[in-house]
PDB file of C-alpha atoms in Angstrom:
ATOM      1  CA  MET C 183     -33.789   8.768  34.548  1.00 47.00           C
ATOM      2  CA  MET C 184     -30.844   6.345  34.406  1.00 43.00           C
ATOM      3  CA  LYS C 185     -32.020   5.076  30.973  1.00 46.00           C
ATOM      4  CA  ILE C 186     -32.123   8.652  29.659  1.00 46.00           C
ATOM      5  CA  ARG C 187     -28.642   9.346  30.947  1.00 46.00           C
ATOM      6  CA  TYR C 188     -27.334   6.117  29.365  1.00 40.00           C
ATOM      7  CA  VAL C 189     -28.907   7.008  26.028  1.00 38.00           C
ATOM      8  CA  LEU C 190     -27.342  10.493  26.144  1.00 42.00           C
ATOM      9  CA  LEU C 191     -23.945   9.068  26.943  1.00 41.00           C
ATOM     10  CA  LEU C 192     -24.278   6.618  24.089  1.00 41.00           C
ATOM     11  CA  ILE C 193     -25.218   9.394  21.645  1.00 41.00           C
ATOM     12  CA  VAL C 194     -22.245  11.480  22.789  1.00 38.00           C
ATOM     13  CA  GLY C 195     -19.953   8.492  22.271  1.00 41.00           C
ATOM     14  CA  ILE C 196     -21.222   7.894  18.760  1.00 37.00           C
ATOM     15  CA  VAL C 197     -20.741  11.585  17.887  1.00 35.00           C
ATOM     16  CA  LEU C 198     -17.196  11.547  19.204  1.00 37.00           C
ATOM     17  CA  LEU C 199     -16.369   8.363  17.323  1.00 36.00           C
ATOM     18  CA  ALA C 200     -17.778   9.887  14.108  1.00 37.00           C
ATOM     19  CA  CYS C 201     -15.677  12.974  14.627  1.00 35.00           C
ATOM     20  CA  GLN C 202     -12.589  10.784  15.059  1.00 37.00           C
ATOM     21  CA  GLU C 203     -13.354   8.804  11.886  1.00 35.00           C
ATOM     22  CA  ASN C 204     -13.868  12.011   9.946  1.00 36.00           C
ATOM     23  CA  THR C 205     -10.512  13.266  11.164  1.00 39.00           C
ATOM     24  CA  GLU C 206      -8.800  10.055  10.012  1.00 46.00           C
ATOM     25  CA  LYS C 207     -10.476  10.162   6.652  1.00 49.00           C
ATOM     26  CA  LYS C 208      -9.418  13.732   5.864  1.00 63.00           C
ATOM     27  CA  GLU C 209      -8.286  14.137   2.280  1.00 80.00           C
ATOM     28  CA  TRP C 210      -4.907  15.843   2.235  1.00 90.00           C
ATOM     29  CA  THR C 211      -3.787  18.148  -0.563  1.00 94.00           C
ATOM     30  CA  LYS C 212      -0.688  17.312  -2.601  1.00 95.00           C
ATOM     31  CA  SER C 213       0.937  20.705  -2.650  1.00 93.00           C
ATOM     32  CA  ASN C 214       4.354  20.097  -4.173  1.00 97.00           C
ATOM     33  CA  LEU C 215       5.964  17.238  -6.110  1.00 99.00           C
ATOM     34  CA  LEU C 216       9.242  16.398  -4.411  1.00 99.00           C
ATOM     35  CA  PHE C 217      10.421  13.311  -6.341  1.00 99.00           C
ATOM     36  CA  GLU C 218       9.456  11.474  -9.499  1.00 99.00           C
ATOM     37  CA  ASP C 219      10.765   8.370 -11.231  1.00 99.00           C
ATOM     38  CA  SER C 220       8.930   6.573 -13.998  1.00 99.00           C
ATOM     39  CA  GLY C 221      11.046   3.441 -13.334  1.00 99.00           C
ATOM     40  CA  THR C 222      11.848   3.092 -17.045  1.00 99.00           C
ATOM     41  CA  GLU C 223      15.288   4.840 -17.015  1.00 98.00           C
ATOM     42  CA  ASP C 224      18.573   4.124 -15.287  1.00 98.00           C
ATOM     43  CA  TRP C 225      17.820   3.520 -11.648  1.00 99.00           C
ATOM     44  CA  THR C 226      21.284   4.550 -10.423  1.00 98.00           C
ATOM     45  CA  SER C 227      20.624   8.269 -10.981  1.00 98.00           C
ATOM     46  CA  LYS C 228      18.045   8.401  -8.136  1.00 99.00           C
ATOM     47  CA  TRP C 229      18.540   5.300  -6.011  1.00 99.00           C
ATOM     48  CA  MET C 230      21.213   3.398  -4.055  1.00 99.00           C
ATOM     49  CA  LEU C 231      21.171  -0.358  -3.359  1.00 99.00           C
ATOM     50  CA  ASP C 232      21.884  -2.415  -0.268  1.00 99.00           C
ATOM     51  CA  GLY C 233      22.614  -6.129  -0.956  1.00 97.00           C
ATOM     52  CA  LYS C 234      25.349  -8.008  -2.756  1.00 90.00           C
ATOM     53  CA  ARG C 235      23.170 -10.494  -4.545  1.00 97.00           C
ATOM     54  CA  SER C 236      20.163  -8.437  -5.636  1.00 98.00           C
ATOM     55  CA  LYS C 237      19.602  -6.630  -8.922  1.00 98.00           C
ATOM     56  CA  VAL C 238      17.483  -3.881 -10.408  1.00 99.00           C
ATOM     57  CA  ILE C 239      16.213  -4.078 -13.956  1.00 99.00           C
ATOM     58  CA  ASN C 240      14.667  -1.062 -15.799  1.00 99.00           C
ATOM     59  CA  SER C 241      12.304  -1.727 -18.690  1.00 99.00           C
ATOM     60  CA  LYS C 242       9.289  -0.034 -20.338  1.00 98.00           C
ATOM     61  CA  ASP C 243       7.158  -1.799 -17.663  1.00 98.00           C
ATOM     62  CA  GLY C 244       8.997  -0.164 -14.740  1.00 99.00           C
ATOM     63  CA  MET C 245      11.793  -0.898 -12.321  1.00 99.00           C
ATOM     64  CA  GLU C 246      11.999  -4.493 -11.082  1.00 99.00           C
ATOM     65  CA  LEU C 247      13.754  -5.148  -7.749  1.00 99.00           C
ATOM     66  CA  ILE C 248      14.936  -8.742  -7.490  1.00 99.00           C
ATOM     67  CA  ALA C 249      16.280 -10.114  -4.185  1.00 99.00           C
ATOM     68  CA  GLY C 250      18.750 -12.983  -4.041  1.00 98.00           C
ATOM     69  CA  PRO C 251      17.393 -16.493  -4.575  1.00 98.00           C
ATOM     70  CA  GLU C 252      18.486 -18.285  -1.356  1.00 98.00           C
ATOM     71  CA  HIS C 253      15.971 -18.379   1.419  1.00 98.00           C
ATOM     72  CA  GLY C 254      17.635 -17.991   4.788  1.00 97.00           C
ATOM     73  CA  ASN C 255      20.793 -16.375   3.401  1.00 97.00           C
ATOM     74  CA  ASP C 256      20.982 -12.767   4.547  1.00 98.00           C
ATOM     75  CA  THR C 257      23.254 -11.780   1.636  1.00 98.00           C
ATOM     76  CA  CYS C 258      20.122 -12.222  -0.483  1.00 98.00           C
ATOM     77  CA  HIS C 259      18.082  -9.521   1.242  1.00 99.00           C
ATOM     78  CA  THR C 260      17.947  -6.144  -0.508  1.00 99.00           C
ATOM     79  CA  VAL C 261      16.923  -2.471   0.090  1.00 99.00           C
ATOM     80  CA  LEU C 262      16.669   0.098  -2.631  1.00 99.00           C
ATOM     81  CA  TRP C 263      16.962   3.624  -1.177  1.00 99.00           C
ATOM     82  CA  THR C 264      16.187   7.030  -2.588  1.00 99.00           C
ATOM     83  CA  LYS C 265      19.238   9.233  -2.763  1.00 99.00           C
ATOM     84  CA  GLN C 266      17.012  12.096  -1.891  1.00 99.00           C
ATOM     85  CA  ARG C 267      15.786  12.716   1.634  1.00 99.00           C
ATOM     86  CA  PHE C 268      12.338  13.998   2.651  1.00 99.00           C
ATOM     87  CA  SER C 269      10.831  15.826   5.639  1.00 98.00           C
ATOM     88  CA  GLY C 270       7.484  16.434   7.215  1.00 98.00           C
ATOM     89  CA  ASN C 271       4.133  15.435   5.861  1.00 98.00           C
ATOM     90  CA  ILE C 272       4.393  13.441   2.613  1.00 99.00           C
ATOM     91  CA  CYS C 273       2.514  11.132   0.240  1.00 99.00           C
ATOM     92  CA  ILE C 274       4.417   8.303  -1.393  1.00 99.00           C
ATOM     93  CA  GLU C 275       2.666   6.742  -4.386  1.00 99.00           C
ATOM     94  CA  TYR C 276       3.582   4.131  -6.954  1.00 99.00           C
ATOM     95  CA  ASP C 277       2.357   1.253  -9.088  1.00 99.00           C
ATOM     96  CA  TYR C 278       3.345  -2.097  -7.541  1.00 99.00           C
ATOM     97  CA  THR C 279       3.303  -5.488  -9.243  1.00 99.00           C
ATOM     98  CA  ARG C 280       4.496  -8.637  -7.574  1.00 99.00           C
ATOM     99  CA  THR C 281       6.693 -10.688  -9.937  1.00 99.00           C
ATOM    100  CA  ASP C 282       7.259 -13.547  -7.493  1.00 98.00           C
ATOM    101  CA  THR C 283       4.806 -16.285  -6.536  1.00 98.00           C
ATOM    102  CA  THR C 284       6.211 -17.290  -3.118  1.00 98.00           C
ATOM    103  CA  THR C 285       4.110 -17.142   0.103  1.00 98.00           C
ATOM    104  CA  ARG C 286       7.103 -16.626   2.401  1.00 98.00           C
ATOM    105  CA  CYS C 287       8.849 -13.457   3.541  1.00 98.00           C
ATOM    106  CA  VAL C 288       7.917  -9.788   3.201  1.00 98.00           C
ATOM    107  CA  ASN C 289       8.207  -6.558   1.282  1.00 99.00           C
ATOM    108  CA  ILE C 290       8.759  -3.451   3.430  1.00 99.00           C
ATOM    109  CA  LEU C 291       8.352   0.234   2.695  1.00 99.00           C
ATOM    110  CA  TYR C 292      10.651   2.416   4.858  1.00 99.00           C
ATOM    111  CA  PHE C 293      10.128   6.154   5.072  1.00 99.00           C
ATOM    112  CA  HIS C 294      11.708   9.085   7.000  1.00 99.00           C
ATOM    113  CA  ALA C 295      14.611   6.677   7.665  1.00 99.00           C
ATOM    114  CA  SER C 296      17.810   8.032   9.282  1.00 99.00           C
ATOM    115  CA  GLY C 297      20.660   6.627  11.314  1.00 99.00           C
ATOM    116  CA  GLN C 298      20.712   6.669  15.111  1.00 97.00           C
ATOM    117  CA  GLY C 299      22.931   9.746  14.980  1.00 97.00           C
ATOM    118  CA  ASP C 300      26.265   8.759  16.504  1.00 97.00           C
ATOM    119  CA  ALA C 301      29.765   8.446  14.954  1.00 97.00           C
ATOM    120  CA  GLU C 302      29.235   4.794  14.018  1.00 98.00           C
ATOM    121  CA  TYR C 303      25.738   5.196  12.544  1.00 98.00           C
ATOM    122  CA  PRO C 304      25.325   8.844  11.514  1.00 98.00           C
ATOM    123  CA  SER C 305      21.904  10.271  10.702  1.00 98.00           C
ATOM    124  CA  ASP C 306      22.736  10.235   6.990  1.00 99.00           C
ATOM    125  CA  ILE C 307      22.566   6.527   6.208  1.00 99.00           C
ATOM    126  CA  ALA C 308      24.577   7.034   2.985  1.00 98.00           C
ATOM    127  CA  LEU C 309      27.590   7.527   5.217  1.00 99.00           C
ATOM    128  CA  TRP C 310      27.312   3.899   6.317  1.00 98.00           C
ATOM    129  CA  ASN C 311      26.221   2.157   3.170  1.00 98.00           C
ATOM    130  CA  HIS C 312      29.258  -0.145   3.652  1.00 97.00           C
ATOM    131  CA  LYS C 313      27.729  -1.556   6.813  1.00 98.00           C
ATOM    132  CA  ARG C 314      24.657  -2.769   4.813  1.00 98.00           C
ATOM    133  CA  LYS C 315      26.362  -4.694   1.967  1.00 97.00           C
ATOM    134  CA  VAL C 316      24.796  -7.630   3.771  1.00 98.00           C
ATOM    135  CA  PRO C 317      21.356  -6.227   4.670  1.00 98.00           C
ATOM    136  CA  HIS C 318      20.817  -7.977   7.981  1.00 98.00           C
ATOM    137  CA  MET C 319      17.360  -6.973   9.283  1.00 97.00           C
ATOM    138  CA  ARG C 320      18.753  -6.170  12.697  1.00 97.00           C
ATOM    139  CA  THR C 321      21.101  -3.541  11.244  1.00 98.00           C
ATOM    140  CA  TYR C 322      18.032  -1.520  10.244  1.00 99.00           C
ATOM    141  CA  PHE C 323      15.756  -1.881  13.294  1.00 98.00           C
ATOM    142  CA  ASN C 324      18.636  -1.574  15.810  1.00 98.00           C
ATOM    143  CA  HIS C 325      20.381   1.416  14.295  1.00 98.00           C
ATOM    144  CA  MET C 326      17.732   3.474  12.378  1.00 98.00           C
ATOM    145  CA  ASN C 327      14.920   5.763  13.201  1.00 98.00           C
ATOM    146  CA  ALA C 328      12.250   4.993  10.594  1.00 99.00           C
ATOM    147  CA  TYR C 329       8.609   4.150   9.791  1.00 99.00           C
ATOM    148  CA  HIS C 330       8.142   0.683   8.341  1.00 98.00           C
ATOM    149  CA  ILE C 331       5.116  -0.885   6.599  1.00 99.00           C
ATOM    150  CA  SER C 332       5.220  -4.627   5.816  1.00 99.00           C
ATOM    151  CA  TYR C 333       2.922  -5.629   2.975  1.00 99.00           C
ATOM    152  CA  ALA C 334       2.539  -8.448   0.477  1.00 98.00           C
ATOM    153  CA  ALA C 335       3.898 -10.064   3.660  1.00 98.00           C
ATOM    154  CA  PHE C 336       3.957 -13.673   4.875  1.00 98.00           C
ATOM    155  CA  ASP C 337       5.589 -15.732   7.578  1.00 97.00           C
ATOM    156  CA  ALA C 338       9.408 -15.650   7.051  1.00 96.00           C
ATOM    157  CA  HIS C 339       9.905 -19.375   7.613  1.00 95.00           C
ATOM    158  CA  GLN C 340       6.979 -21.290   6.218  1.00 95.00           C
ATOM    159  CA  TYR C 341       4.726 -21.084   3.213  1.00 97.00           C
ATOM    160  CA  SER C 342       1.496 -19.331   4.192  1.00 96.00           C
ATOM    161  CA  GLY C 343      -1.030 -19.686   1.327  1.00 95.00           C
ATOM    162  CA  ASP C 344      -3.411 -16.727   1.376  1.00 95.00           C
ATOM    163  CA  ASN C 345      -2.533 -15.872   4.996  1.00 97.00           C
ATOM    164  CA  ASP C 346      -0.736 -12.573   4.185  1.00 98.00           C
ATOM    165  CA  TYR C 347      -0.607  -9.491   6.391  1.00 98.00           C
ATOM    166  CA  ILE C 348       0.056  -5.753   6.621  1.00 99.00           C
ATOM    167  CA  SER C 349       1.662  -4.135   9.667  1.00 99.00           C
ATOM    168  CA  ALA C 350       3.409  -0.898  10.654  1.00 99.00           C
ATOM    169  CA  ARG C 351       6.350  -0.203  12.925  1.00 99.00           C
ATOM    170  CA  ARG C 352       8.404   2.677  14.226  1.00 99.00           C
ATOM    171  CA  TYR C 353      12.049   1.747  14.618  1.00 98.00           C
ATOM    172  CA  ASN C 354      13.782   3.238  17.665  1.00 97.00           C
ATOM    173  CA  PRO C 355      17.540   2.629  18.284  1.00 96.00           C
ATOM    174  CA  ALA C 356      17.058   3.557  21.927  1.00 94.00           C
ATOM    175  CA  ILE C 357      15.172   0.328  22.659  1.00 91.00           C
ATOM    176  CA  LYS C 358      16.965  -2.128  20.212  1.00 89.00           C
ATOM    177  CA  GLY C 359      15.087  -4.991  18.695  1.00 94.00           C
ATOM    178  CA  LEU C 360      11.527  -5.181  17.392  1.00 96.00           C
ATOM    179  CA  LYS C 361       9.732  -5.442  20.690  1.00 96.00           C
ATOM    180  CA  GLY C 362       7.710  -2.285  21.309  1.00 96.00           C
ATOM    181  CA  THR C 363       7.911  -1.062  17.672  1.00 98.00           C
ATOM    182  CA  MET C 364       4.570  -2.305  16.384  1.00 98.00           C
ATOM    183  CA  ILE C 365       2.018   0.471  15.645  1.00 98.00           C
ATOM    184  CA  GLY C 366      -1.443  -0.985  16.231  1.00 96.00           C
ATOM    185  CA  GLU C 367      -2.244  -4.534  15.243  1.00 96.00           C
ATOM    186  CA  ARG C 368      -1.185  -6.731  12.358  1.00 97.00           C
ATOM    187  CA  ARG C 369      -4.005  -7.097   9.769  1.00 98.00           C
ATOM    188  CA  TRP C 370      -4.341 -10.561   8.175  1.00 98.00           C
ATOM    189  CA  LYS C 371      -5.678 -11.875   4.913  1.00 98.00           C
ATOM    190  CA  THR C 372      -5.814  -8.692   2.945  1.00 98.00           C
ATOM    191  CA  GLY C 373      -6.734 -10.389  -0.345  1.00 97.00           C
ATOM    192  CA  MET C 374      -4.421  -7.878  -2.135  1.00 98.00           C
ATOM    193  CA  PHE C 375      -1.092  -8.048  -3.839  1.00 98.00           C
ATOM    194  CA  LYS C 376      -1.752 -11.060  -6.120  1.00 98.00           C
ATOM    195  CA  PRO C 377       1.174 -11.996  -8.375  1.00 98.00           C
ATOM    196  CA  ASN C 378       1.266 -10.237 -11.753  1.00 98.00           C
ATOM    197  CA  VAL C 379      -1.591  -7.840 -10.769  1.00 99.00           C
ATOM    198  CA  SER C 380      -0.819  -4.147 -10.649  1.00 99.00           C
ATOM    199  CA  TYR C 381      -1.897  -2.062  -7.682  1.00 99.00           C
ATOM    200  CA  HIS C 382      -1.630   1.674  -7.119  1.00 99.00           C
ATOM    201  CA  ILE C 383      -0.329   2.295  -3.600  1.00 99.00           C
ATOM    202  CA  SER C 384      -0.542   5.647  -1.832  1.00 99.00           C
ATOM    203  CA  VAL C 385       0.995   6.012   1.628  1.00 99.00           C
ATOM    204  CA  TYR C 386       0.307   9.182   3.610  1.00 98.00           C
ATOM    205  CA  ARG C 387       2.231  10.344   6.592  1.00 98.00           C
ATOM    206  CA  PHE C 388       0.581  13.410   8.168  1.00 98.00           C
ATOM    207  CA  HIS C 389       2.007  14.211  11.630  1.00 96.00           C
ATOM    208  CA  LYS C 390       1.095  11.093  13.726  1.00 96.00           C
ATOM    209  CA  GLN C 391      -1.340   9.593  11.172  1.00 98.00           C
ATOM    210  CA  ILE C 392      -0.206   6.970   8.648  1.00 98.00           C
ATOM    211  CA  GLU C 393      -2.410   5.575   5.912  1.00 98.00           C
ATOM    212  CA  MET C 394      -1.915   3.073   3.095  1.00 99.00           C
ATOM    213  CA  HIS C 395      -4.437   3.142   0.203  1.00 98.00           C
ATOM    214  CA  ILE C 396      -4.356   0.152  -2.145  1.00 99.00           C
ATOM    215  CA  GLN C 397      -6.211   0.079  -5.456  1.00 99.00           C
ATOM    216  CA  ASN C 398      -6.291  -2.788  -7.991  1.00 99.00           C
ATOM    217  CA  LYS C 399      -5.673  -0.960 -11.264  1.00 98.00           C
ATOM    218  CA  ALA C 400      -7.808  -3.424 -13.226  1.00 98.00           C
ATOM    219  CA  ASP C 401     -10.745  -3.501 -10.765  1.00 98.00           C
ATOM    220  CA  SER C 402     -12.135  -0.319  -9.243  1.00 97.00           C
ATOM    221  CA  LYS C 403     -14.007  -2.292  -6.590  1.00 97.00           C
ATOM    222  CA  ASP C 404     -10.901  -4.004  -5.322  1.00 98.00           C
ATOM    223  CA  ARG C 405      -9.695  -1.349  -2.912  1.00 98.00           C
ATOM    224  CA  LYS C 406      -8.597  -1.182   0.716  1.00 98.00           C
ATOM    225  CA  VAL C 407      -7.366   1.527   3.136  1.00 98.00           C
ATOM    226  CA  TYR C 408      -5.291   0.777   6.250  1.00 98.00           C
ATOM    227  CA  THR C 409      -4.705   3.398   8.971  1.00 98.00           C
ATOM    228  CA  TRP C 410      -2.337   3.686  11.951  1.00 99.00           C
ATOM    229  CA  ASN C 411      -2.182   6.195  14.721  1.00 98.00           C
ATOM    230  CA  ALA C 412       1.476   6.687  15.703  1.00 98.00           C
ATOM    231  CA  SER C 413       0.880   9.150  18.486  1.00 97.00           C
ATOM    232  CA  MET C 414       2.376   6.827  21.113  1.00 97.00           C
ATOM    233  CA  PHE C 415       5.751   6.908  19.363  1.00 97.00           C
ATOM    234  CA  PRO C 416       8.405   9.633  18.839  1.00 96.00           C
ATOM    235  CA  THR C 417       7.918  11.255  15.454  1.00 96.00           C
ATOM    236  CA  CYS C 418      10.288  10.583  12.525  1.00 98.00           C
ATOM    237  CA  GLU C 419      10.573  13.855  10.657  1.00 97.00           C
ATOM    238  CA  TYR C 420      13.315  13.441   8.067  1.00 98.00           C
ATOM    239  CA  GLY C 421      15.062  10.772   6.039  1.00 99.00           C
ATOM    240  CA  ARG C 422      15.096   8.468   3.062  1.00 99.00           C
ATOM    241  CA  ILE C 423      12.518   6.152   1.517  1.00 99.00           C
ATOM    242  CA  GLY C 424      13.463   2.512   1.090  1.00 99.00           C
ATOM    243  CA  LEU C 425      11.989  -0.527  -0.663  1.00 99.00           C
ATOM    244  CA  ARG C 426      12.990  -3.730   1.098  1.00 99.00           C
ATOM    245  CA  HIS C 427      12.645  -7.269  -0.267  1.00 99.00           C
ATOM    246  CA  MET C 428      13.566 -10.226   1.919  1.00 99.00           C
ATOM    247  CA  TYR C 429      15.341 -13.039   0.117  1.00 98.00           C
ATOM    248  CA  THR C 430      13.400 -14.610  -2.794  1.00 98.00           C
ATOM    249  CA  ARG C 431      10.992 -11.646  -3.124  1.00 99.00           C
ATOM    250  CA  ASN C 432      10.651  -9.742  -6.402  1.00 99.00           C
ATOM    251  CA  ALA C 433       8.379  -6.914  -7.510  1.00 99.00           C
ATOM    252  CA  ARG C 434       8.135  -4.131 -10.115  1.00 99.00           C
ATOM    253  CA  TYR C 435       7.657  -0.399  -9.321  1.00 99.00           C
ATOM    254  CA  LYS C 436       6.494   2.248 -11.763  1.00 99.00           C
ATOM    255  CA  ASN C 437       5.578   5.951 -11.640  1.00 99.00           C
ATOM    256  CA  PHE C 438       7.135   6.489  -8.182  1.00 99.00           C
ATOM    257  CA  LYS C 439       6.292   9.899  -6.760  1.00 99.00           C
ATOM    258  CA  VAL C 440       6.688  11.700  -3.443  1.00 99.00           C
ATOM    259  CA  TRP C 441       4.519  14.712  -2.640  1.00 99.00           C
ATOM    260  CA  LYS C 442       4.446  17.274   0.137  1.00 98.00           C
ATOM    261  CA  ILE C 443       0.941  17.272   1.588  1.00 98.00           C
ATOM    262  CA  GLU C 444      -1.109  19.807   3.541  1.00 95.00           C
TER     263      GLU C 444
END
């Protein structure tokens, strides 16, 4: 009798797990195009830049974001922000090509980013662009509400070979610092984001679910999907999208689009 009960419980558990996986793998519908930039025209019409020593170069190949060259010098960090703000459930997609070869430091995608909402750091981060001329990391995670995905990411201090990682965070000014901001676990050795290889990236934020789909554009079999459940964190509902490069990191972006999803 006990064996039968155990088998039944096991079956129920498998069914519930399958239902959960099916929910996570739901294909959302792109219902409305909210933003589009080919990357080939003047970037200043749709973006704003944090960082004194970075530069953005438009060409027929896309928009290259180049951080400053000095490792360890915070003036060499950079963040490129959309001027437009977005709300609710969205898909962010773009072609991404690393144009650096280093194995230190990270790229970060910010989304639904807003200020902490007081007089010093208003919700509209454009009102305190002057505070980010030197883009210290702490200015962002201490004073913004935002989702954050690190990718093409390595240890900030030492060369890491192929030991890259992907991770997600939810910044919360109420707690200050990075402790308690990690969503799920860090995933190591992705095998993706090789220099001078183009990948199509799609990031979905649907309520508390976040997914990053990565597809090598030259190899249909080279594809990975990373998912995060952010239900343990307060929801970010509105704000800008940002592309952060730590010092020495460079990459090219093309066909950048933001969709409303249902």
